[in-house]
XYZ file of C-alpha atoms in Angstrom:
352
model
C 70.950 3.360 -50.882
C 68.514 6.244 -51.269
C 64.875 5.448 -50.612
C 65.667 2.226 -48.798
C 63.986 3.228 -45.553
C 66.849 4.018 -43.152
C 65.104 7.072 -41.714
C 61.768 5.268 -41.514
C 63.424 2.508 -39.520
C 64.697 4.972 -36.933
C 61.206 6.419 -36.576
C 59.916 2.906 -36.002
C 62.499 2.297 -33.305
C 61.463 5.444 -31.449
C 57.976 4.050 -30.911
C 59.303 1.996 -28.030
C 60.882 4.927 -26.190
C 59.557 5.803 -22.765
C 59.010 9.206 -21.162
C 62.307 9.001 -19.299
C 64.242 8.946 -22.591
C 65.649 12.074 -24.237
C 65.637 11.783 -28.030
C 66.841 14.643 -30.243
C 66.696 14.338 -34.036
C 68.430 16.492 -36.657
C 69.280 16.387 -40.335
C 73.036 16.363 -40.835
C 72.766 19.735 -42.563
C 71.345 21.236 -39.359
C 74.837 20.887 -37.884
C 76.391 22.864 -40.731
C 76.497 26.266 -39.009
C 79.307 28.803 -38.811
C 79.255 28.866 -35.007
C 78.048 26.374 -32.435
C 76.041 29.200 -30.837
C 73.855 29.253 -33.956
C 73.103 25.531 -33.921
C 69.795 25.787 -32.055
C 68.716 29.319 -33.034
C 65.905 28.009 -35.317
C 64.251 26.705 -32.136
C 64.583 29.865 -30.020
C 67.177 31.252 -27.661
C 68.688 27.892 -26.806
C 72.257 27.119 -25.800
C 73.587 23.651 -26.593
C 75.296 23.174 -23.225
C 72.094 24.198 -21.417
C 70.049 21.722 -23.446
C 72.492 18.934 -22.704
C 72.343 19.873 -19.011
C 68.526 19.785 -18.977
C 68.549 16.124 -20.011
C 71.486 14.966 -17.900
C 69.220 12.999 -15.547
C 67.383 11.136 -18.318
C 67.877 7.372 -18.167
C 68.525 7.194 -21.921
C 69.799 10.046 -24.082
C 69.903 9.616 -27.852
C 71.015 11.979 -30.612
C 69.850 10.991 -34.099
C 71.537 12.467 -37.198
C 69.916 11.698 -40.540
C 71.943 11.332 -43.783
C 75.289 11.767 -42.037
C 77.172 11.343 -45.336
C 76.365 14.980 -46.124
C 79.049 15.893 -43.584
C 81.526 15.600 -46.432
C 79.934 18.478 -48.331
C 79.233 20.642 -45.278
C 80.850 24.067 -45.305
C 81.488 24.133 -41.542
C 82.773 20.644 -40.775
C 84.593 21.808 -37.646
C 81.310 22.972 -36.082
C 79.630 19.695 -37.052
C 82.401 17.766 -35.300
C 82.318 20.057 -32.259
C 78.579 19.529 -31.790
C 78.975 15.776 -32.129
C 81.843 15.723 -29.632
C 79.838 17.658 -27.037
C 77.049 15.108 -27.125
C 79.602 12.300 -26.953
C 81.366 13.865 -23.984
C 78.030 14.137 -22.177
C 77.426 10.400 -22.620
C 74.730 10.499 -25.286
C 74.190 7.538 -27.588
C 74.420 8.546 -31.252
C 72.340 7.054 -34.060
C 73.396 7.846 -37.609
C 71.916 6.876 -40.954
C 74.708 6.666 -43.472
C 75.243 5.279 -46.947
C 77.583 2.318 -47.021
C 80.055 4.040 -49.334
C 80.775 6.688 -46.690
C 80.973 4.480 -43.598
C 84.731 4.043 -43.337
C 85.510 7.660 -44.193
C 83.006 8.933 -41.628
C 84.310 6.665 -38.896
C 87.914 7.619 -39.605
C 87.123 11.321 -39.789
C 84.817 11.805 -36.808
C 84.533 8.823 -34.525
C 88.218 8.569 -33.605
C 88.156 5.070 -32.160
C 84.749 5.336 -30.504
C 82.840 2.128 -30.052
C 80.632 1.572 -33.086
C 77.920 -0.943 -33.909
C 76.717 -1.146 -37.496
C 73.299 -2.491 -38.440
C 72.868 -3.722 -41.983
C 69.293 -3.937 -43.197
C 68.228 -6.917 -45.253
C 66.740 -6.148 -48.676
C 63.281 -6.825 -49.989
C 63.571 -9.665 -52.479
C 61.555 -10.463 -55.582
C 59.516 -13.070 -53.707
C 58.366 -10.464 -51.203
C 57.445 -8.065 -54.004
C 55.510 -10.836 -55.721
C 53.622 -11.585 -52.507
C 52.704 -7.915 -52.089
C 51.589 -7.796 -55.715
C 49.220 -10.727 -55.309
C 47.938 -9.557 -51.929
C 47.104 -6.015 -53.013
C 46.278 -6.631 -56.655
C 48.824 -4.653 -58.619
C 50.981 -5.717 -61.569
C 54.763 -5.877 -61.305
C 56.999 -5.010 -64.264
C 59.100 -7.737 -65.872
C 62.121 -5.459 -66.337
C 64.732 -6.645 -63.815
C 66.369 -3.250 -63.406
C 63.028 -1.696 -62.509
C 62.139 -4.589 -60.198
C 65.426 -4.076 -58.364
C 64.646 -0.373 -58.054
C 61.206 -1.107 -56.618
C 62.831 -3.015 -53.778
C 63.438 0.424 -52.251
C 60.284 1.467 -50.349
C 60.434 5.077 -51.571
C 60.567 3.988 -55.214
C 57.850 1.415 -54.590
C 55.692 4.186 -53.155
C 56.216 6.246 -56.302
C 55.312 3.228 -58.431
C 52.143 2.551 -56.447
C 51.115 6.178 -56.967
C 50.938 5.563 -60.730
C 47.602 4.919 -62.375
C 46.380 1.686 -63.989
C 48.454 -0.587 -61.742
C 46.008 -3.437 -62.413
C 46.542 -3.116 -66.157
C 48.537 -5.897 -67.821
C 50.477 -3.234 -69.734
C 52.332 -2.314 -66.539
C 54.318 -5.535 -66.946
C 56.115 -4.058 -69.951
C 57.217 -0.921 -68.077
C 61.015 -0.581 -67.859
C 63.179 1.548 -65.608
C 63.687 4.315 -68.166
C 59.954 4.617 -68.804
C 59.263 4.606 -65.047
C 61.738 7.397 -64.368
C 60.342 9.362 -67.295
C 56.862 8.988 -65.851
C 58.049 10.276 -62.460
C 59.704 13.167 -64.273
C 56.545 14.074 -66.181
C 54.030 13.461 -63.389
C 55.934 14.772 -60.359
C 58.827 16.978 -61.476
C 57.089 18.686 -64.422
C 53.490 17.948 -63.340
C 52.240 18.013 -66.923
C 48.630 18.083 -65.781
C 48.988 21.712 -64.650
C 49.946 23.491 -67.876
C 48.868 27.080 -67.310
C 51.588 29.705 -67.943
C 53.979 27.026 -69.239
C 54.501 25.850 -65.663
C 55.772 22.299 -66.453
C 58.739 23.622 -68.429
C 59.397 26.341 -65.861
C 59.426 23.758 -63.041
C 61.830 21.571 -64.996
C 64.122 24.475 -65.881
C 64.199 25.821 -62.322
C 64.998 22.429 -60.811
C 67.740 21.612 -63.328
C 69.321 25.042 -62.855
C 69.191 24.737 -59.068
C 70.713 21.244 -59.064
C 73.414 22.139 -61.576
C 74.549 25.046 -59.406
C 74.643 22.762 -56.376
C 76.862 20.338 -58.311
C 79.103 23.100 -59.590
C 79.573 24.550 -56.106
C 79.814 21.103 -54.443
C 77.169 21.984 -51.852
C 73.851 20.442 -50.794
C 71.732 23.620 -50.896
C 70.778 26.430 -53.239
C 70.830 30.067 -52.114
C 67.546 31.695 -53.149
C 67.969 34.689 -55.457
C 65.592 37.549 -56.243
C 65.598 36.665 -59.948
C 64.555 33.030 -59.390
C 61.276 31.749 -60.802
C 59.613 31.812 -57.397
C 56.306 30.386 -58.617
C 57.983 27.350 -60.196
C 60.100 26.724 -57.098
C 57.052 27.124 -54.868
C 55.154 24.566 -56.938
C 58.073 22.130 -56.651
C 57.964 22.653 -52.902
C 54.231 21.912 -52.836
C 54.906 18.693 -54.757
C 57.427 17.583 -52.142
C 60.420 17.746 -54.474
C 62.114 20.647 -52.666
C 61.918 22.196 -49.221
C 63.047 25.519 -47.808
C 65.419 25.955 -44.921
C 63.970 27.359 -41.696
C 65.296 30.823 -42.486
C 63.700 30.729 -45.980
C 67.048 31.526 -47.594
C 67.820 28.147 -49.181
C 66.223 25.345 -51.132
C 67.226 21.711 -50.639
C 66.113 18.462 -52.280
C 63.467 16.885 -50.104
C 64.785 13.361 -50.692
C 67.907 11.766 -52.154
C 65.747 9.954 -54.694
C 64.625 13.220 -56.285
C 68.194 14.519 -56.237
C 69.381 11.394 -58.039
C 66.610 11.603 -60.613
C 67.543 15.189 -61.461
C 71.271 14.423 -61.616
C 70.569 11.431 -63.824
C 68.429 13.589 -66.093
C 71.155 16.239 -66.335
C 73.806 13.679 -67.243
C 71.581 11.943 -69.763
C 70.818 15.224 -71.516
C 74.465 16.263 -71.514
C 75.434 12.868 -72.869
C 72.895 13.211 -75.671
C 74.189 16.665 -76.541
C 77.856 15.745 -76.033
C 78.473 18.367 -73.343
C 79.864 16.089 -70.635
C 83.381 17.025 -69.597
C 85.980 16.186 -66.968
C 85.078 19.171 -64.791
C 81.435 18.146 -64.579
C 82.392 14.574 -63.643
C 84.704 15.843 -60.922
C 81.930 18.044 -59.519
C 79.592 15.086 -59.376
C 82.156 12.899 -57.651
C 82.897 15.581 -55.060
C 79.193 16.099 -54.411
C 78.800 12.395 -53.700
C 76.169 11.725 -56.355
C 78.484 10.016 -58.836
C 80.579 6.860 -58.651
C 83.668 6.095 -60.709
C 84.297 2.724 -62.303
C 87.488 1.154 -61.059
C 90.314 1.599 -63.532
C 88.461 3.999 -65.813
C 86.912 7.103 -64.291
C 85.309 8.058 -67.559
C 83.196 4.970 -67.826
C 81.447 6.723 -64.973
C 78.272 7.266 -66.973
C 77.422 3.584 -66.606
C 77.259 4.018 -62.852
C 76.593 7.663 -62.409
C 74.067 7.462 -59.583
C 75.279 6.010 -56.301
C 72.290 3.715 -55.630
C 73.351 1.760 -58.705
C 76.340 0.558 -56.748
C 76.392 2.547 -53.491
C 80.176 2.662 -53.543
C 82.764 5.305 -54.317
C 84.618 2.965 -56.704
C 83.082 -0.136 -58.303
C 83.918 -2.854 -60.784
C 81.920 -2.989 -63.997
C 80.609 -6.394 -62.953
C 79.027 -4.864 -59.864
C 76.649 -2.605 -61.759
C 73.450 -3.874 -60.229
C 70.966 -1.857 -58.269
C 71.633 -1.782 -54.559
C 69.184 -3.971 -52.684
C 66.796 -2.371 -50.265
C 66.106 -2.204 -46.611
C 63.322 -4.369 -45.284
C 64.304 -5.715 -41.881
C 67.243 -5.242 -39.550
C 69.802 -7.791 -38.527
C 70.676 -6.714 -34.979
C 73.741 -8.105 -33.251
C 75.831 -7.085 -30.267
C 79.610 -7.070 -29.970
C 79.641 -10.837 -29.375
C 77.666 -11.513 -32.538
C 74.520 -12.425 -30.601
C 71.154 -11.354 -31.995
C 69.369 -8.740 -29.882
C 65.754 -7.598 -29.943
C 64.862 -4.185 -31.318
C 63.806 -2.822 -27.940
C 67.262 -3.616 -26.557
C 68.991 -1.238 -28.958
C 68.609 1.782 -26.683
C 69.705 -0.215 -23.640
C 72.897 -1.568 -25.195
C 76.279 -0.182 -24.218
C 77.353 1.002 -27.666
C 78.106 4.624 -28.456
C 77.176 4.765 -32.126
C 74.596 3.046 -34.260
C 75.121 3.385 -37.989
C 72.248 2.248 -40.206
C 73.360 1.605 -43.784
């Protein structure tokens, strides 16, 4: 699920790497280039085969790809696969973070029988949240749906950034009110009202996200007529980021993408403008999930973290639990220590 800490876990694992280890990290969208020769151009005049050759004597060689599920909305999937195969052929270990809903499709599409080890991460439970609350002196809401959401570290961080956390009134906060507060404080930034900037930020972000959904892509091509000030302010707030060539905007985190998509669907539902085409666009973009047996009950589960599955039963509509610790096992089912991960004989590590 988004915000559960998959990427943070990988960063934690890298702390134990030694100087004789080669570790290269990329976002999955970095591999979405029209030619393999352009893969490393943001970093200078580098050739992939030369880079692989430079590290051939390293004791451990690891390629990390973040948010690998975005492969399915990449424009140049053949190049993505070619880059992956070159690292594989050179004997590199591959670490992927991937949402559970995409695991089987990704393995069937790209791994072609390669040896895979999957590491599921145990969720934070309500007892742990309660302990943190008492230790650090902040109130927890009573709303179960919001409590489940706060099990994700990214959402918990957003919650802890709110004011008056010691106030007893925070216990009555529900998920809808929490998301509205994020929308007003972070997306709109209602505190900075000069030149109608909150509304301009909101309008620019909704327009950008809608076009991404309509085109079934993960980025927005910057246009001369865009509200550049509003987009720049969203970038400063950490909601968006620009590509290295300054030609595209992308959501900085899946959580913000989901909040915007949820807002768009809620508004369209209120104004009765939802239609089959828009649902299909959301499904293709990977931000919506259909209910089994009735695609148009989709609104009840429209954001993947609600179920983190491409098709779900109505009875499964509970928030996905979050990542807190890792259960690490080898092929024999034996538990292994974290520092042994890079010394194991597997080819792929998929963190869900």
